[in-house]
Amino acid sequence: MTTINQTFEKEHYKHFEGLMTQGNGYLSIRASFEEDYIEGQDDLYWRMPANVTVEKKRHTEGKFGTYIPLIVGNHPILREEMINLPYFLGMNFYVDGCKFHINHARNHHRKLDLKDGLITRYFDFKGIHIKTERYIHQVHKNLVVQKYEIQGDKDIEVESYIDYGVTTNGYNHFVETSYNLENGLHLNLLTDMNDEVEIVSRLSLDKTTSVSDPPYLMEKKLLHLKKDQKYVFYKYTLIRTSKDVNPCGIDFDFDKLYAEHQKAWQEKWDMADVVIEGDSNLQYALRVSIYHLLRSNNEHESRVAIDAKGAAGEAYFGHFFWDTEIYLLPFYLLTNPVAAKNLLMFRVNTLEAAKKNAKSYGYNGAKYPWESSVSGAEQCSNWQYADLEIHVGLDIAYAMINYLKATGDQECFNNHFLECIDEVLMYFMERLSYKDGEFHLKGVMGPDEYIHYSDNNAYTNKLLYEIMKFRIQYQSDTFSKKLLIYKDGLVIQDDYIIEQCDHFGDFDNLDFDLVWPDKSKPFGATISQEKNYRSKALKQADVLMLFFLYKDQYSKERMKDNLDYYLPLTTHDSSLSYIIHSIIMNWTCDERAYEYLEKAMAIDINYGAEDGIHIANCGGLYQGLVFGLCGMKVGANVTFDPKLPKNIRKVSFKYNHLGKKYQVDINHNGVNVNEIM
Amino acid sequence: MTTINQTFEKEHYKHFEGLMTQGNGYLSIRASFEEDYIEGQDDLYWRMPANVTVEKKRHTEGKFGTYIPLIVGNHPILREEMINLPYFLGMNFYVDGCKFHINHARNHHRKLDLKDGLITRYFDFKGIHIKTERYIHQVHKNLVVQKYEIQGDKDIEVESYIDYGVTTNGYNHFVETSYNLENGLHLNLLTDMNDEVEIVSRLSLDKTTSVSDPPYLMEKKLLHLKKDQKYVFYKYTLIRTSKDVNPCGIDFDFDKLYAEHQKAWQEKWDMADVVIEGDSNLQYALRVSIYHLLRSNNEHESRVAIDAKGAAGEAYFGHFFWDTEIYLLPFYLLTNPVAAKNLLMFRVNTLEAAKKNAKSYGYNGAKYPWESSVSGAEQCSNWQYADLEIHVGLDIAYAMINYLKATGDQECFNNHFLECIDEVLMYFMERLSYKDGEFHLKGVMGPDEYIHYSDNNAYTNKLLYEIMKFRIQYQSDTFSKKLLIYKDGLVIQDDYIIEQCDHFGDFDNLDFDLVWPDKSKPFGATISQEKNYRSKALKQADVLMLFFLYKDQYSKERMKDNLDYYLPLTTHDSSLSYIIHSIIMNWTCDERAYEYLEKAMAIDINYGAEDGIHIANCGGLYQGLVFGLCGMKVGANVTFDPKLPKNIRKVSFKYNHLGKKYQVDINHNGVNVNEIM
């Protein structure tokens, strides 16, 4: 199985902290070193609201990150955000009184094994050999296990600590803290949203505890090693919150625990893995992606979705976007329908908040927030996104309809999802403007956020049209009949080259080479927002998203011609962009398809994970493989129309469809599908 | 002469604090009571950026305000803001140990005499009669004088204090404070922008000083009164800053000081007053306006302009808007050309900042900030105004050209103003979009901020056109010739009913009675910004501003028909709106002209001054009188075309024109202009 390997380079430390994030869905922890390596990474400073794409974030060499996505706090400026909890994996070593620092390590190596999320680390320090292991337990969600093997002939002092001086985007969310050190490290916190968090950490040795000043709890042990003696000990940490449902009884037997953990991971991989023969780069990128999709999802939890950084960083404050429904959901739908259902149930659980949001704008129905947090209220501090990027409600409706098609789960759809769809449609009926027999959707931001204000955005209007159409056909009730007039009058951009929005042709033409000389920087960071907003420059796929979602309705030629029109205008400043292009290119037999797949593959792996994982792109890569390269199509039946590059000999994966499981093997000779009994 | 009279009502206390603000241009102080009357008005809280029109501000019963407009600080969120300095007028009275509070006063009365800005206050308390006077010296700009007359037969303790626990929009800008109490109250502050402020306050009595805990400096005196004995004493305060130019030597003789002060005020009023016979309401409103125009202007200071609240509150953070050039400047131009010149010199002094601002958007030339502070950098925290409301540079150019026309001061114009105009035009040449032989100004916010994003805003394009035209004619150099092609290709909205911007007709029609049932609230606070931005709803005059600035170019009929088209769409949420409507109505013989003048008169007086003075409306009222009612026109000659309502028997005022002074008297029989020798 695949591993992520890190040889230490200071400038990439923060990237590997993100890329090697561990987790079990309930809890995620960035892969910071155990020793206190970075000073001042969490100074109190207030991060200000800004357009995230072009934000100049505060640079720190490293960043602790311990996240339970259900535990959020109120940042005074940035609103509700996932709290960075205390870093409790802390462990320092003193050999002959000299504290270990990475700069004095020899033969240092660290790796994350994707198969079970175990991080193993080896290093030598002053003649001592140290091996460490750590993992977040996949079954006992509250448990984190660390194991240490030390070999040498020195006196060594080990120091276990919890650092609770951490902040989230520079803000301290802990309003009360208390601790005791009588039997290990025991920390209790109260957050500013009244959640209790308890952390208990213990070394499994006789202890000589010493107390340090908060916010740094410490437990010290002295080990007397003899030549070639190996010393093994463990650090167990339990983290619990007042939002937990089932505290679990744990039998603290390392071997038993690890076997249980491995088995749970193995079951996940068994259904989710994609095996690719002949392309190790793609195999690696895809497995890293699948690892993070598995690691960040709590399949039985419907009180949260998956945030834009997959709980591996604070860049998007732990907020949930349309990414969940359009980029992530297909992976879960195919590999774990229960997880897919619970992700959508999060939207059901926050329907009331979406209705309140609609009301705040003067509308009935539901306006799902552009940026959601646990509460379901709008969290976006840039008004233009919050007010105008209204397609998110339609994306949710689209995903719910997709869920019905893929699972056939009418009970859940009728009992839960249909109400959300109806409330979303209600909002849109009131949001439409009427003129001369036509309905217009004015003042809208489409997926391409570089045109912030437009009328009749092609993507948004089309989605609305299709969802109204579905609803009219799905159940013939009063409400569905009422939709007829809106649907039939709705303006749809339907020229052969589809205009992204009204008057798109009037936007300014740019000489990209002139205004964007250094393509290593985002376009949005090079040009002023003002000029950007009035120019033919796209952040990401917009019209192409229509083809992605409604492939059947467009000819290959039309897709291709639209691609050729929009591609030169597209900056790909968003990580959501490349993979859609790759998929459309695959469908139109464009030879650049693999090139764009590679661009998507590089996003996290090529030192892009500093502030967390681009989790939507992880889901995108999966879709790029199954829908793009393999040409999978999910309807009443599942079909494949693969376009494997020559070097890829074989692709194999499993999927769910209408309650059954299948194994598919694709090679250059054909497609072989078998139901798994 | 006119006075503002206040009989105490708790709910209007804050309004009178604003309306009776005293000042000499260098320093302004809100008319808070001297005793510590309001608790907790300045708790530390952070005011957040919001659209100021519809902001729900924190309500406090009262608000200290002590402002030297040159002294600004860095608010961590709201950027550069005028600092609320310590309140140093503090004075408490204890009679038989019982502290004076307004609730226990009898026969309380307070008035501000507009002729010299003296506040006099009378009250009885436990058988003691107290009269207080206070003023900010008009010649010795750093001096504030208070005088107390006490009569009775009790033991009275008086307590002079400085409260330096004040904040600005909830933020503390004082990074260092030190004090001593050896000889009165002596306070030194260092601000977060490194300005030093020194306040020395002294009672002119033998003293028995007692020290209280900071941030409250206190000096106490015990007076033993005998029956019917009158006790008179004085409190002098000097406030100095490191930005002061000429510290002045002062002879502390109350009578001499006051005479000097009165004389300076009298000279100001002599040139600025407008005498109206037959309309006491209009006379009152106009004199209150002129008082504040005189009070808030430091005629010899070109390092600041006049902020939107006339240094009588913090609502707009002490920022300078286009108000200065379009609403205020004509008053100074006619009554005090030196003051007018220095207001424009502020823009000359901040030209470099405006060039830097243009560069930050990728343009050459100068982009004057939508909200300026002392530094000249953009202060607006709402991007759409900062990025898009670009007409401010044109307003400045317009005002500079106006200055030339009214004063004939070619030397100043050629040496200082022309460069600003050229840099503004340079910016616009780069800001224009070219298509098919036409130049468009896209992505613009006009004066009407309720359409936030539009192409070819009529006002902005027309102003640009006229300023280019002027520049081409003014000096025939290379630069002016280059403008020809832009001017001739510039798209101008020139239908008979002038479209406010491209596609204005496509904006949604609103049923105002439906969406705005309670007209006592601003429209903008009733409707969501999202719906507002896509509807035919105007915040304030936009197309009408063209008629206001270029009256000669439009027929009365056309003005009237455009007025009739736009008026039903206009919400007047901005205080800049009514007076322009009144003026255009006067010019088109619309019988509603006086009704709209009255609406403008009510803005501050009718309990609207809580957060400061709507100083632009003060300048507007003056223009409403001279340009509207009196039909004054300033060109190579000055002409009058008065339309006095029947009840107004006579209007008299003085003005400057091309270096000479004139007196004009207007009645229903005609106009009489005399040069003042």
PDB file of C-alpha atoms in Angstrom, chain A residues 100-214:
ATOM      1  CA  PHE A 100      16.013  16.981  21.157  1.00  0.00           C
ATOM      2  CA  HIS A 101      15.580  19.280  18.180  1.00  0.00           C
ATOM      3  CA  ILE A 102      15.135  18.191  14.584  1.00  0.00           C
ATOM      4  CA  ASN A 103      18.275  20.113  13.624  1.00  0.00           C
ATOM      5  CA  HIS A 104      20.335  17.678  15.692  1.00  0.00           C
ATOM      6  CA  ALA A 105      18.658  14.523  14.446  1.00  0.00           C
ATOM      7  CA  ARG A 106      20.387  11.996  12.268  1.00  0.00           C
ATOM      8  CA  ASN A 107      18.789   9.562   9.863  1.00  0.00           C
ATOM      9  CA  HIS A 108      15.473  11.260  10.345  1.00  0.00           C
ATOM     10  CA  HIS A 109      12.581   9.791   8.420  1.00  0.00           C
ATOM     11  CA  ARG A 110       8.828  10.031   8.773  1.00  0.00           C
ATOM     12  CA  LYS A 111       6.059   8.373   6.855  1.00  0.00           C
ATOM     13  CA  LEU A 112       2.285   8.142   6.863  1.00  0.00           C
ATOM     14  CA  ASP A 113       0.882   4.785   5.891  1.00  0.00           C
ATOM     15  CA  LEU A 114      -2.317   5.485   3.984  1.00  0.00           C
ATOM     16  CA  LYS A 115      -3.751   2.068   4.680  1.00  0.00           C
ATOM     17  CA  ASP A 116      -4.403   2.838   8.347  1.00  0.00           C
ATOM     18  CA  GLY A 117      -3.245   6.391   8.925  1.00  0.00           C
ATOM     19  CA  LEU A 118      -0.260   5.380  11.044  1.00  0.00           C
ATOM     20  CA  ILE A 119       2.627   7.854  11.217  1.00  0.00           C
ATOM     21  CA  THR A 120       5.963   6.251  11.912  1.00  0.00           C
ATOM     22  CA  ARG A 121       9.062   8.273  12.620  1.00  0.00           C
ATOM     23  CA  TYR A 122      12.682   7.242  13.042  1.00  0.00           C
ATOM     24  CA  PHE A 123      15.636   9.283  14.147  1.00  0.00           C
ATOM     25  CA  ASP A 124      18.923   9.090  15.961  1.00  0.00           C
ATOM     26  CA  PHE A 125      19.929  11.637  18.557  1.00  0.00           C
ATOM     27  CA  LYS A 126      23.163  11.619  20.562  1.00  0.00           C
ATOM     28  CA  GLY A 127      23.615   7.917  20.056  1.00  0.00           C
ATOM     29  CA  ILE A 128      20.050   7.043  20.902  1.00  0.00           C
ATOM     30  CA  HIS A 129      17.715   5.441  18.339  1.00  0.00           C
ATOM     31  CA  ILE A 130      14.128   6.464  18.547  1.00  0.00           C
ATOM     32  CA  LYS A 131      11.112   5.105  16.729  1.00  0.00           C
ATOM     33  CA  THR A 132       7.695   6.642  17.246  1.00  0.00           C
ATOM     34  CA  GLU A 133       4.268   5.645  16.030  1.00  0.00           C
ATOM     35  CA  ARG A 134       0.966   7.439  16.337  1.00  0.00           C
ATOM     36  CA  TYR A 135      -2.552   7.026  15.095  1.00  0.00           C
ATOM     37  CA  ILE A 136      -6.072   8.203  15.746  1.00  0.00           C
ATOM     38  CA  HIS A 137      -8.212   5.219  16.462  1.00  0.00           C
ATOM     39  CA  GLN A 138     -10.732   4.407  13.759  1.00  0.00           C
ATOM     40  CA  VAL A 139     -13.199   2.639  16.067  1.00  0.00           C
ATOM     41  CA  HIS A 140     -12.664   4.372  19.413  1.00  0.00           C
ATOM     42  CA  LYS A 141     -13.094   7.815  17.918  1.00  0.00           C
ATOM     43  CA  ASN A 142     -11.933   9.626  21.084  1.00  0.00           C
ATOM     44  CA  LEU A 143      -8.658   7.780  21.389  1.00  0.00           C
ATOM     45  CA  VAL A 144      -5.218   8.703  20.129  1.00  0.00           C
ATOM     46  CA  VAL A 145      -2.362   6.263  20.587  1.00  0.00           C
ATOM     47  CA  GLN A 146       1.366   6.955  20.543  1.00  0.00           C
ATOM     48  CA  LYS A 147       4.078   4.361  20.882  1.00  0.00           C
ATOM     49  CA  TYR A 148       7.794   4.951  21.541  1.00  0.00           C
ATOM     50  CA  GLU A 149      10.718   2.595  21.149  1.00  0.00           C
ATOM     51  CA  ILE A 150      14.010   3.922  22.446  1.00  0.00           C
ATOM     52  CA  GLN A 151      17.341   2.217  22.252  1.00  0.00           C
ATOM     53  CA  GLY A 152      20.747   3.320  23.542  1.00  0.00           C
ATOM     54  CA  ASP A 153      22.757   3.644  26.732  1.00  0.00           C
ATOM     55  CA  LYS A 154      22.052   7.119  28.042  1.00  0.00           C
ATOM     56  CA  ASP A 155      19.846   8.645  30.664  1.00  0.00           C
ATOM     57  CA  ILE A 156      16.854  10.004  28.905  1.00  0.00           C
ATOM     58  CA  GLU A 157      14.135  12.201  30.192  1.00  0.00           C
ATOM     59  CA  VAL A 158      10.865  12.145  28.310  1.00  0.00           C
ATOM     60  CA  GLU A 159       8.318  14.831  28.695  1.00  0.00           C
ATOM     61  CA  SER A 160       4.714  14.504  27.627  1.00  0.00           C
ATOM     62  CA  TYR A 161       2.837  17.763  27.241  1.00  0.00           C
ATOM     63  CA  ILE A 162      -0.395  19.368  26.139  1.00  0.00           C
ATOM     64  CA  ASP A 163      -0.137  22.836  24.641  1.00  0.00           C
ATOM     65  CA  TYR A 164      -3.376  24.698  25.153  1.00  0.00           C
ATOM     66  CA  GLY A 165      -2.033  28.127  24.299  1.00  0.00           C
ATOM     67  CA  VAL A 166      -3.116  27.477  20.720  1.00  0.00           C
ATOM     68  CA  THR A 167      -5.464  29.825  18.891  1.00  0.00           C
ATOM     69  CA  THR A 168      -7.709  29.623  15.853  1.00  0.00           C
ATOM     70  CA  ASN A 169      -6.944  32.196  13.220  1.00  0.00           C
ATOM     71  CA  GLY A 170      -5.240  34.063  15.997  1.00  0.00           C
ATOM     72  CA  TYR A 171      -8.173  34.007  18.382  1.00  0.00           C
ATOM     73  CA  ASN A 172      -8.492  32.234  21.709  1.00  0.00           C
ATOM     74  CA  HIS A 173     -11.808  30.392  21.991  1.00  0.00           C
ATOM     75  CA  PHE A 174     -11.259  28.941  25.468  1.00  0.00           C
ATOM     76  CA  VAL A 175     -13.156  30.932  28.069  1.00  0.00           C
ATOM     77  CA  GLU A 176     -12.435  28.599  30.981  1.00  0.00           C
ATOM     78  CA  THR A 177      -9.601  26.161  31.524  1.00  0.00           C
ATOM     79  CA  SER A 178      -8.795  23.904  34.425  1.00  0.00           C
ATOM     80  CA  TYR A 179      -6.370  21.068  34.804  1.00  0.00           C
ATOM     81  CA  ASN A 180      -4.847  18.622  37.192  1.00  0.00           C
ATOM     82  CA  LEU A 181      -1.676  16.569  37.007  1.00  0.00           C
ATOM     83  CA  GLU A 182      -2.369  13.944  39.590  1.00  0.00           C
ATOM     84  CA  ASN A 183      -2.640  11.011  37.262  1.00  0.00           C
ATOM     85  CA  GLY A 184      -1.255  12.082  33.911  1.00  0.00           C
ATOM     86  CA  LEU A 185      -2.368  15.254  32.221  1.00  0.00           C
ATOM     87  CA  HIS A 186      -5.981  16.188  32.662  1.00  0.00           C
ATOM     88  CA  LEU A 187      -7.316  19.304  30.956  1.00  0.00           C
ATOM     89  CA  ASN A 188     -10.852  20.676  30.925  1.00  0.00           C
ATOM     90  CA  LEU A 189     -11.914  23.507  28.665  1.00  0.00           C
ATOM     91  CA  LEU A 190     -15.064  25.497  28.124  1.00  0.00           C
ATOM     92  CA  THR A 191     -15.363  27.109  24.715  1.00  0.00           C
ATOM     93  CA  ASP A 192     -16.993  30.420  23.873  1.00  0.00           C
ATOM     94  CA  MET A 193     -19.955  28.497  22.476  1.00  0.00           C
ATOM     95  CA  ASN A 194     -20.347  26.620  25.717  1.00  0.00           C
ATOM     96  CA  ASP A 195     -18.960  23.281  24.620  1.00  0.00           C
ATOM     97  CA  GLU A 196     -16.959  21.322  27.146  1.00  0.00           C
ATOM     98  CA  VAL A 197     -13.804  19.602  26.017  1.00  0.00           C
ATOM     99  CA  GLU A 198     -11.865  17.187  28.164  1.00  0.00           C
ATOM    100  CA  ILE A 199      -8.434  15.838  27.346  1.00  0.00           C
ATOM    101  CA  VAL A 200      -6.752  13.131  29.386  1.00  0.00           C
ATOM    102  CA  SER A 201      -3.242  12.103  28.441  1.00  0.00           C
ATOM    103  CA  ARG A 202      -1.110   9.516  30.143  1.00  0.00           C
ATOM    104  CA  LEU A 203       2.258   7.847  29.720  1.00  0.00           C
ATOM    105  CA  SER A 204       2.132   4.181  30.613  1.00  0.00           C
ATOM    106  CA  LEU A 205       5.129   4.308  33.022  1.00  0.00           C
ATOM    107  CA  ASP A 206       5.641   4.969  36.676  1.00  0.00           C
ATOM    108  CA  LYS A 207       5.662   8.692  36.760  1.00  0.00           C
ATOM    109  CA  THR A 208       7.424  11.549  38.407  1.00  0.00           C
ATOM    110  CA  THR A 209       5.130  14.324  37.474  1.00  0.00           C
ATOM    111  CA  SER A 210       6.263  17.915  37.445  1.00  0.00           C
ATOM    112  CA  VAL A 211       4.022  20.884  36.976  1.00  0.00           C
ATOM    113  CA  SER A 212       4.748  23.643  34.550  1.00  0.00           C
ATOM    114  CA  ASP A 213       2.997  26.945  34.156  1.00  0.00           C
ATOM    115  CA  PRO A 214      -0.074  26.868  31.992  1.00  0.00           C
TER     116      PRO A 214
END
